[in-house]
């Protein structure tokens, strides 16, 4: 069992405008194929941060635009229901979206949105900052998790798979390292995209309470 | 004086802790803001609030103001109109004079900071100084750039592209530029008179003063008397709804008394509301922030039926009070409202009337929209978020790369 403390980080993003926009599905498809990975990350995760108080989470930006601006509910639903948890990197998410758009019936693809409602491609610069305190055991971990800014989930839950190529999240890796294997597995099995970020916090805290052996 | 820690009660301790953690990485760097006026206007207002808060976070920040004469500001006002799509004729000597005044300011301003943050077009040519002194330079555009006049835009772009980075307030304002473009939306200050919590007695005193009946629904639009805010359309909406629901309408706003169009709109609004005691047309003088706050807090539903809008921060102010808002889907308003999640976006008088009737009839749905709207503003449009993104912007100029990890 290791005694390495868990170091929390916070993630903040600086939104970048790419100066590229789409007025219809063809242009959206072209943009999705060419924008940087950070843009795919931004458009599939921005809603989580900006609307994390909503239940359920609204879909990603692409789905929202297709459904609510272009009024193509079926295609919008297909993009919204991509199971992001199953992907290990952003390139695969991009490929999945491209695949859906390329294989869907295209008769409405050339219909333009109303002026002023174009899809604006964006990206982000990501910053990670070390949090002021570390957890040396599960009790301290739980105490920090109760109050830390929700941006820590982007470093520890969403980020490890998509941005660092890890197979499991950082919390589970640490739980495993301190001998909390069941807890590690339970947290690993959470689909964070089906929860609000506060819901995610509560879910992990409850799992620690039930499966953590520190008590 | 407001302290950064005073915001803990509003946004939570961890949000403010996050600001201190980011600010720590800016220690040793100096930030210089430059604009063209110390008082009046949105830029001066936000700088006067943000800079003291940055200083409290120990981010060394300064604010300088360029000097110009009447002729210079007449030209910059014309630039402003032309950038908003109003056709204005310029002579070469206008551009030359604009450059000359910028250059005269070289000697008066001490450029001894690490980052020079220039706001709006007036001081844009100060970037000429970069060749001589280096530093990192950012240009922030606070105005709507969706439909600018080409000759002014071409003139400005020559300067914009000499900066290290540009900042725009909405995605639609982005340009095809050779330099990075950052999105930083404007913000509201929850501790200002316009937005802070008010005692119920104050709200009652103000609604009594304006003869409003708080036992019946109050629908309001608080906005300048301007055709683009469509106050006459709002009266039509009210008349359609009034047939079914016994509500009152408040149309309150200011406007310069020397603005002939504003006065004309006000007269037309008064004529359209003639003989209906439940329509309250209120002309508010400057410094009516507490009145605006109270009227919003007393409202059952708030409208912002704009036909064209810049960012439309009045929507953020209304949402911040937890009120259900129905607003025109123009300018920056769709950034603040996601239709049927955090408010209602409409395009027509009939559509606005339909949703207004629905919200007045279904208070639970209205309450949910208001709650989501308030949360959305809390997460995305408060001054604390503005400060955080400003600090990230400064760090992005000091550290290369798309991913920056402060171990």
Tab-separated table of N, CA, C and O in Angstrom, chain A residues 23-116:
chain	number	residue	atom	x	y	z
A	23	UNK	N	-22.949	27.520	-40.951
A	23	UNK	CA	-24.347	27.957	-41.084
A	23	UNK	C	-25.263	26.764	-41.385
A	23	UNK	O	-26.472	26.887	-41.341
A	24	UNK	N	-24.661	25.618	-41.749
A	24	UNK	CA	-25.480	24.420	-42.009
A	24	UNK	C	-24.661	23.171	-41.627
A	24	UNK	O	-23.508	23.291	-41.192
A	25	UNK	N	-25.261	22.008	-41.811
A	25	UNK	CA	-24.603	20.772	-41.336
A	25	UNK	C	-23.325	20.487	-42.134
A	25	UNK	O	-22.348	19.989	-41.576
A	26	UNK	N	-23.333	20.800	-43.430
A	26	UNK	CA	-22.111	20.557	-44.206
A	26	UNK	C	-20.931	21.335	-43.616
A	26	UNK	O	-19.829	20.807	-43.460
A	27	UNK	N	-21.196	22.594	-43.281
A	27	UNK	CA	-20.117	23.423	-42.724
A	27	UNK	C	-19.744	22.971	-41.310
A	27	UNK	O	-18.579	23.046	-40.914
A	28	UNK	N	-20.743	22.484	-40.578
A	28	UNK	CA	-20.459	21.967	-39.231
A	28	UNK	C	-19.532	20.752	-39.331
A	28	UNK	O	-18.529	20.644	-38.610
A	29	UNK	N	-19.863	19.872	-40.264
A	29	UNK	CA	-19.074	18.657	-40.470
A	29	UNK	C	-17.640	19.007	-40.874
A	29	UNK	O	-16.672	18.464	-40.311
A	30	UNK	N	-17.525	19.949	-41.785
A	30	UNK	CA	-16.202	20.381	-42.231
A	30	UNK	C	-15.397	20.941	-41.049
A	30	UNK	O	-14.215	20.625	-40.867
A	31	UNK	N	-16.064	21.743	-40.224
A	31	UNK	CA	-15.386	22.333	-39.064
A	31	UNK	C	-14.964	21.276	-38.062
A	31	UNK	O	-13.837	21.297	-37.558
A	32	UNK	N	-15.863	20.346	-37.759
A	32	UNK	CA	-15.549	19.310	-36.764
A	32	UNK	C	-14.329	18.501	-37.212
A	32	UNK	O	-13.493	18.103	-36.399
A	33	UNK	N	-14.221	18.292	-38.534
A	33	UNK	CA	-13.067	17.511	-39.039
A	33	UNK	C	-11.743	18.252	-38.862
A	33	UNK	O	-10.697	17.623	-38.762
A	34	UNK	N	-11.784	19.579	-38.850
A	34	UNK	CA	-10.528	20.322	-38.921
A	34	UNK	C	-10.110	21.071	-37.655
A	34	UNK	O	-8.954	21.478	-37.540
A	35	UNK	N	-11.038	21.262	-36.715
A	35	UNK	CA	-10.655	22.043	-35.517
A	35	UNK	C	-9.711	21.225	-34.629
A	35	UNK	O	-9.674	19.993	-34.723
A	36	UNK	N	-8.951	21.903	-33.756
A	36	UNK	CA	-8.051	21.156	-32.858
A	36	UNK	C	-8.818	20.331	-31.827
A	36	UNK	O	-10.008	20.590	-31.564
A	37	UNK	N	-8.132	19.352	-31.243
A	37	UNK	CA	-8.740	18.507	-30.208
A	37	UNK	C	-9.348	19.332	-29.078
A	37	UNK	O	-10.392	18.989	-28.537
A	38	UNK	N	-8.650	20.412	-28.720
A	38	UNK	CA	-9.136	21.243	-27.604
A	38	UNK	C	-10.518	21.813	-27.914
A	38	UNK	O	-11.311	22.072	-26.997
A	39	UNK	N	-10.812	21.979	-29.190
A	39	UNK	CA	-12.135	22.488	-29.582
A	39	UNK	C	-13.199	21.414	-29.365
A	39	UNK	O	-14.304	21.710	-28.894
A	40	UNK	N	-12.856	20.161	-29.697
A	40	UNK	CA	-13.805	19.058	-29.452
A	40	UNK	C	-14.066	18.938	-27.945
A	40	UNK	O	-15.194	18.778	-27.507
A	41	UNK	N	-13.012	19.054	-27.172
A	41	UNK	CA	-13.151	19.001	-25.711
A	41	UNK	C	-14.067	20.129	-25.241
A	41	UNK	O	-15.011	19.909	-24.469
A	42	UNK	N	-13.803	21.338	-25.725
A	42	UNK	CA	-14.577	22.502	-25.286
A	42	UNK	C	-16.069	22.315	-25.610
A	42	UNK	O	-16.927	22.507	-24.746
A	43	UNK	N	-16.358	21.901	-26.843
A	43	UNK	CA	-17.768	21.821	-27.251
A	43	UNK	C	-18.505	20.610	-26.665
A	43	UNK	O	-19.734	20.581	-26.673
A	44	UNK	N	-17.771	19.630	-26.187
A	44	UNK	CA	-18.457	18.479	-25.578
A	44	UNK	C	-18.461	18.538	-24.043
A	44	UNK	O	-19.102	17.716	-23.400
A	45	UNK	N	-17.758	19.514	-23.481
A	45	UNK	CA	-17.688	19.586	-22.020
A	45	UNK	C	-18.095	20.937	-21.440
A	45	UNK	O	-18.286	21.049	-20.227
A	46	UNK	N	-18.211	21.953	-22.292
A	46	UNK	CA	-18.543	23.287	-21.795
A	46	UNK	C	-19.874	23.289	-21.035
A	46	UNK	O	-20.005	23.903	-19.979
A	47	UNK	N	-20.855	22.562	-21.586
A	47	UNK	CA	-22.171	22.540	-20.958
A	47	UNK	C	-22.102	22.036	-19.518
A	47	UNK	O	-22.831	22.495	-18.646
A	48	UNK	N	-21.223	21.061	-19.300
A	48	UNK	CA	-21.116	20.493	-17.956
A	48	UNK	C	-20.775	21.567	-16.933
A	48	UNK	O	-21.309	21.597	-15.834
A	49	UNK	N	-19.862	22.460	-17.337
A	49	UNK	CA	-19.437	23.501	-16.405
A	49	UNK	C	-20.446	24.640	-16.344
A	49	UNK	O	-20.799	25.107	-15.273
A	50	UNK	N	-20.909	25.062	-17.519
A	50	UNK	CA	-21.776	26.243	-17.539
A	50	UNK	C	-23.171	25.950	-17.007
A	50	UNK	O	-23.859	26.824	-16.549
A	51	UNK	N	-23.609	24.695	-17.133
A	51	UNK	CA	-24.991	24.378	-16.747
A	51	UNK	C	-25.012	23.263	-15.703
A	51	UNK	O	-25.928	22.467	-15.691
A	52	UNK	N	-23.992	23.199	-14.858
A	52	UNK	CA	-23.874	22.030	-13.988
A	52	UNK	C	-24.962	21.951	-12.935
A	52	UNK	O	-25.106	20.942	-12.266
A	53	UNK	N	-25.766	23.011	-12.802
A	53	UNK	CA	-26.854	23.000	-11.824
A	53	UNK	C	-28.121	22.365	-12.402
A	53	UNK	O	-29.082	22.128	-11.693
A	54	UNK	N	-28.136	22.132	-13.741
A	54	UNK	CA	-29.352	21.605	-14.360
A	54	UNK	C	-29.429	20.091	-14.245
A	54	UNK	O	-28.424	19.409	-14.285
A	55	UNK	N	-30.644	19.600	-14.130
A	55	UNK	CA	-30.847	18.143	-14.157
A	55	UNK	C	-31.893	17.860	-15.218
A	55	UNK	O	-32.998	18.379	-15.136
A	56	UNK	N	-31.694	17.057	-16.204
A	56	UNK	CA	-30.386	16.473	-16.536
A	56	UNK	C	-29.516	17.483	-17.288
A	56	UNK	O	-30.004	18.537	-17.652
A	57	UNK	N	-28.263	17.132	-17.503
A	57	UNK	CA	-27.368	18.026	-18.236
A	57	UNK	C	-27.867	18.225	-19.659
A	57	UNK	O	-28.281	17.268	-20.299
A	58	UNK	N	-27.840	19.424	-20.160
A	58	UNK	CA	-28.157	19.598	-21.574
A	58	UNK	C	-27.074	18.938	-22.425
A	58	UNK	O	-25.997	18.611	-21.932
A	59	UNK	N	-27.369	18.707	-23.694
A	59	UNK	CA	-26.410	17.997	-24.534
A	59	UNK	C	-25.197	18.850	-24.868
A	59	UNK	O	-25.087	19.984	-24.452
A	60	UNK	N	-24.290	18.264	-25.650
A	60	UNK	CA	-23.121	19.028	-26.075
A	60	UNK	C	-23.513	20.125	-27.064
A	60	UNK	O	-24.624	20.152	-27.581
A	61	UNK	N	-22.581	21.034	-27.321
A	61	UNK	CA	-22.877	22.206	-28.171
A	61	UNK	C	-23.358	21.815	-29.566
A	61	UNK	O	-24.235	22.464	-30.125
A	62	UNK	N	-22.747	20.782	-30.150
A	62	UNK	CA	-23.122	20.386	-31.518
A	62	UNK	C	-24.591	19.936	-31.535
A	62	UNK	O	-25.363	20.351	-32.394
A	63	UNK	N	-24.933	19.088	-30.569
A	63	UNK	CA	-26.301	18.565	-30.504
A	63	UNK	C	-27.294	19.685	-30.247
A	63	UNK	O	-28.364	19.733	-30.848
A	64	UNK	N	-26.924	20.583	-29.334
A	64	UNK	CA	-27.827	21.694	-29.001
A	64	UNK	C	-28.110	22.538	-30.247
A	64	UNK	O	-29.254	22.905	-30.531
A	65	UNK	N	-27.071	22.805	-31.018
A	65	UNK	CA	-27.227	23.650	-32.219
A	65	UNK	C	-28.074	22.935	-33.276
A	65	UNK	O	-28.969	23.527	-33.874
A	66	UNK	N	-27.804	21.665	-33.483
A	66	UNK	CA	-28.565	20.906	-34.493
A	66	UNK	C	-30.041	20.836	-34.100
A	66	UNK	O	-30.929	21.044	-34.914
A	67	UNK	N	-30.291	20.587	-32.841
A	67	UNK	CA	-31.673	20.408	-32.398
A	67	UNK	C	-32.418	21.729	-32.240
A	67	UNK	O	-33.532	21.890	-32.726
A	68	UNK	N	-31.782	22.695	-31.566
A	68	UNK	CA	-32.520	23.907	-31.203
A	68	UNK	C	-32.408	25.030	-32.222
A	68	UNK	O	-33.251	25.905	-32.263
A	69	UNK	N	-31.362	25.031	-33.014
A	69	UNK	CA	-31.198	26.119	-33.989
A	69	UNK	C	-31.580	25.634	-35.393
A	69	UNK	O	-32.300	26.307	-36.116
A	70	UNK	N	-31.088	24.454	-35.780
A	70	UNK	CA	-31.441	23.935	-37.108
A	70	UNK	C	-32.747	23.146	-37.096
A	70	UNK	O	-33.263	22.772	-38.144
A	71	UNK	N	-33.263	22.880	-35.919
A	71	UNK	CA	-34.536	22.154	-35.750
A	71	UNK	C	-34.513	20.798	-36.444
A	71	UNK	O	-35.399	20.455	-37.219
A	72	UNK	N	-33.466	20.048	-36.193
A	72	UNK	CA	-33.370	18.674	-36.706
A	72	UNK	C	-33.259	17.749	-35.484
A	72	UNK	O	-32.160	17.324	-35.098
A	73	UNK	N	-34.411	17.458	-34.847
A	73	UNK	CA	-34.376	16.771	-33.548
A	73	UNK	C	-33.764	15.375	-33.588
A	73	UNK	O	-33.063	14.979	-32.665
A	74	UNK	N	-34.010	14.643	-34.696
A	74	UNK	CA	-33.507	13.264	-34.712
A	74	UNK	C	-31.971	13.244	-34.746
A	74	UNK	O	-31.319	12.554	-33.954
A	75	UNK	N	-31.425	14.054	-35.634
A	75	UNK	CA	-29.964	14.116	-35.731
A	75	UNK	C	-29.375	14.690	-34.436
A	75	UNK	O	-28.346	14.208	-33.934
A	76	UNK	N	-30.045	15.700	-33.896
A	76	UNK	CA	-29.586	16.294	-32.635
A	76	UNK	C	-29.538	15.259	-31.529
A	76	UNK	O	-28.574	15.181	-30.766
A	77	UNK	N	-30.572	14.437	-31.483
A	77	UNK	CA	-30.619	13.395	-30.449
A	77	UNK	C	-29.482	12.392	-30.631
A	77	UNK	O	-28.874	11.936	-29.659
A	78	UNK	N	-29.210	12.057	-31.896
A	78	UNK	CA	-28.130	11.082	-32.143
A	78	UNK	C	-26.780	11.621	-31.657
A	78	UNK	O	-25.977	10.886	-31.075
A	79	UNK	N	-26.543	12.912	-31.885
A	79	UNK	CA	-25.269	13.498	-31.433
A	79	UNK	C	-25.269	13.646	-29.905
A	79	UNK	O	-24.260	13.409	-29.250
A	80	UNK	N	-26.438	14.024	-29.356
A	80	UNK	CA	-26.525	14.210	-27.893
A	80	UNK	C	-26.302	12.907	-27.140
A	80	UNK	O	-25.785	12.900	-26.028
A	81	UNK	N	-26.705	11.797	-27.777
A	81	UNK	CA	-26.649	10.542	-27.030
A	81	UNK	C	-25.347	9.771	-27.232
A	81	UNK	O	-25.237	8.631	-26.802
A	82	UNK	N	-24.373	10.393	-27.861
A	82	UNK	CA	-23.049	9.737	-27.939
A	82	UNK	C	-22.557	9.488	-26.512
A	82	UNK	O	-22.551	10.404	-25.683
A	83	UNK	N	-22.172	8.265	-26.255
A	83	UNK	CA	-21.789	7.892	-24.901
A	83	UNK	C	-20.310	8.215	-24.673
A	83	UNK	O	-19.429	7.378	-24.850
A	84	UNK	N	-20.061	9.446	-24.273
A	84	UNK	CA	-18.681	9.939	-24.207
A	84	UNK	C	-17.818	9.119	-23.254
A	84	UNK	O	-16.625	8.959	-23.471
A	85	UNK	N	-18.453	8.545	-22.243
A	85	UNK	CA	-17.703	7.756	-21.252
A	85	UNK	C	-16.963	6.578	-21.912
A	85	UNK	O	-15.968	6.089	-21.402
A	86	UNK	N	-17.476	6.140	-23.081
A	86	UNK	CA	-16.859	4.980	-23.732
A	86	UNK	C	-15.591	5.333	-24.522
A	86	UNK	O	-14.929	4.444	-25.043
A	87	UNK	N	-15.295	6.613	-24.631
A	87	UNK	CA	-14.159	7.008	-25.479
A	87	UNK	C	-12.929	7.312	-24.640
A	87	UNK	O	-13.025	7.913	-23.562
A	88	UNK	N	-11.790	6.923	-25.185
A	88	UNK	CA	-10.550	7.123	-24.448
A	88	UNK	C	-9.759	8.326	-24.920
A	88	UNK	O	-8.745	8.671	-24.324
A	89	UNK	N	-10.177	8.916	-25.998
A	89	UNK	CA	-9.508	10.148	-26.410
A	89	UNK	C	-10.441	11.000	-27.256
A	89	UNK	O	-11.492	10.543	-27.725
A	90	UNK	N	-10.030	12.234	-27.421
A	90	UNK	CA	-10.888	13.211	-28.108
A	90	UNK	C	-11.007	12.910	-29.594
A	90	UNK	O	-12.034	13.174	-30.216
A	91	UNK	N	-9.948	12.341	-30.160
A	91	UNK	CA	-9.969	12.015	-31.583
A	91	UNK	C	-11.087	11.010	-31.892
A	91	UNK	O	-11.767	11.115	-32.914
A	92	UNK	N	-11.285	10.067	-30.986
A	92	UNK	CA	-12.347	9.079	-31.192
A	92	UNK	C	-13.734	9.700	-31.078
A	92	UNK	O	-14.663	9.290	-31.774
A	93	UNK	N	-13.874	10.670	-30.195
A	93	UNK	CA	-15.167	11.361	-30.087
A	93	UNK	C	-15.427	12.113	-31.393
A	93	UNK	O	-16.519	12.066	-31.957
A	94	UNK	N	-14.379	12.780	-31.883
A	94	UNK	CA	-14.504	13.503	-33.148
A	94	UNK	C	-14.950	12.533	-34.254
A	94	UNK	O	-15.883	12.821	-35.011
A	95	UNK	N	-14.279	11.382	-34.333
A	95	UNK	CA	-14.595	10.406	-35.383
A	95	UNK	C	-16.035	9.919	-35.283
A	95	UNK	O	-16.707	9.727	-36.296
A	96	UNK	N	-16.497	9.739	-34.058
A	96	UNK	CA	-17.874	9.264	-33.861
A	96	UNK	C	-18.878	10.306	-34.368
A	96	UNK	O	-19.852	9.970	-35.063
A	97	UNK	N	-18.634	11.559	-34.042
A	97	UNK	CA	-19.544	12.624	-34.494
A	97	UNK	C	-19.523	12.701	-36.022
A	97	UNK	O	-20.568	12.780	-36.677
A	98	UNK	N	-18.320	12.658	-36.586
A	98	UNK	CA	-18.177	12.714	-38.048
A	98	UNK	C	-18.910	11.536	-38.687
A	98	UNK	O	-19.632	11.689	-39.675
A	99	UNK	N	-18.751	10.366	-38.080
A	99	UNK	CA	-19.382	9.157	-38.597
A	99	UNK	C	-20.915	9.316	-38.634
A	99	UNK	O	-21.568	9.006	-39.632
A	100	UNK	N	-21.476	9.832	-37.551
A	100	UNK	CA	-22.938	10.021	-37.508
A	100	UNK	C	-23.363	11.022	-38.585
A	100	UNK	O	-24.306	10.780	-39.334
A	101	UNK	N	-22.653	12.114	-38.664
A	101	UNK	CA	-23.049	13.161	-39.624
A	101	UNK	C	-22.878	12.687	-41.076
A	101	UNK	O	-23.679	13.026	-41.946
A	102	UNK	N	-21.831	11.896	-41.328
A	102	UNK	CA	-21.598	11.446	-42.713
A	102	UNK	C	-22.572	10.361	-43.146
A	102	UNK	O	-22.838	10.217	-44.333
A	103	UNK	N	-23.102	9.637	-42.183
A	103	UNK	CA	-23.976	8.515	-42.550
A	103	UNK	C	-25.467	8.789	-42.374
A	103	UNK	O	-26.288	7.925	-42.644
A	104	UNK	N	-25.796	9.971	-41.928
A	104	UNK	CA	-27.209	10.310	-41.753
A	104	UNK	C	-27.781	10.774	-43.097
A	104	UNK	O	-27.049	11.203	-43.984
A	105	UNK	N	-29.079	10.687	-43.215
A	105	UNK	CA	-29.765	11.141	-44.434
A	105	UNK	C	-29.521	12.652	-44.607
A	105	UNK	O	-29.727	13.418	-43.665
A	106	UNK	N	-29.078	13.069	-45.817
A	106	UNK	CA	-28.523	14.412	-45.945
A	106	UNK	C	-29.434	15.469	-46.581
A	106	UNK	O	-28.957	16.557	-46.902
A	107	UNK	N	-30.695	15.152	-46.801
A	107	UNK	CA	-31.522	16.081	-47.579
A	107	UNK	C	-31.632	17.467	-46.919
A	107	UNK	O	-31.813	18.465	-47.609
A	108	UNK	N	-31.496	17.533	-45.615
A	108	UNK	CA	-31.639	18.845	-44.961
A	108	UNK	C	-30.290	19.478	-44.596
A	108	UNK	O	-30.252	20.507	-43.928
A	109	UNK	N	-29.215	18.871	-45.042
A	109	UNK	CA	-27.893	19.353	-44.616
A	109	UNK	C	-27.557	20.751	-45.136
A	109	UNK	O	-26.740	21.452	-44.564
A	110	UNK	N	-28.161	21.123	-46.279
A	110	UNK	CA	-27.824	22.432	-46.862
A	110	UNK	C	-28.676	23.566	-46.321
A	110	UNK	O	-28.451	24.727	-46.670
A	111	UNK	N	-29.621	23.253	-45.436
A	111	UNK	CA	-30.497	24.319	-44.910
A	111	UNK	C	-29.701	25.176	-43.916
A	111	UNK	O	-29.118	24.660	-42.958
A	112	UNK	N	-29.698	26.486	-44.187
A	112	UNK	CA	-28.920	27.395	-43.336
A	112	UNK	C	-29.699	27.815	-42.096
A	112	UNK	O	-30.927	27.920	-42.124
A	113	UNK	N	-28.976	28.097	-41.048
A	113	UNK	CA	-29.604	28.638	-39.844
A	113	UNK	C	-29.952	30.104	-40.085
A	113	UNK	O	-29.481	30.705	-41.060
A	114	UNK	N	-30.759	30.677	-39.185
A	114	UNK	CA	-31.069	32.104	-39.285
A	114	UNK	C	-29.792	32.908	-39.049
A	114	UNK	O	-28.897	32.459	-38.317
A	115	UNK	N	-29.729	34.075	-39.680
A	115	UNK	CA	-28.551	34.929	-39.512
A	115	UNK	C	-28.376	35.281	-38.038
A	115	UNK	O	-29.347	35.606	-37.341
A	116	UNK	N	-27.152	35.205	-37.562
A	116	UNK	CA	-26.887	35.507	-36.156
A	116	UNK	C	-26.877	34.266	-35.267
A	116	UNK	O	-26.548	34.346	-34.098
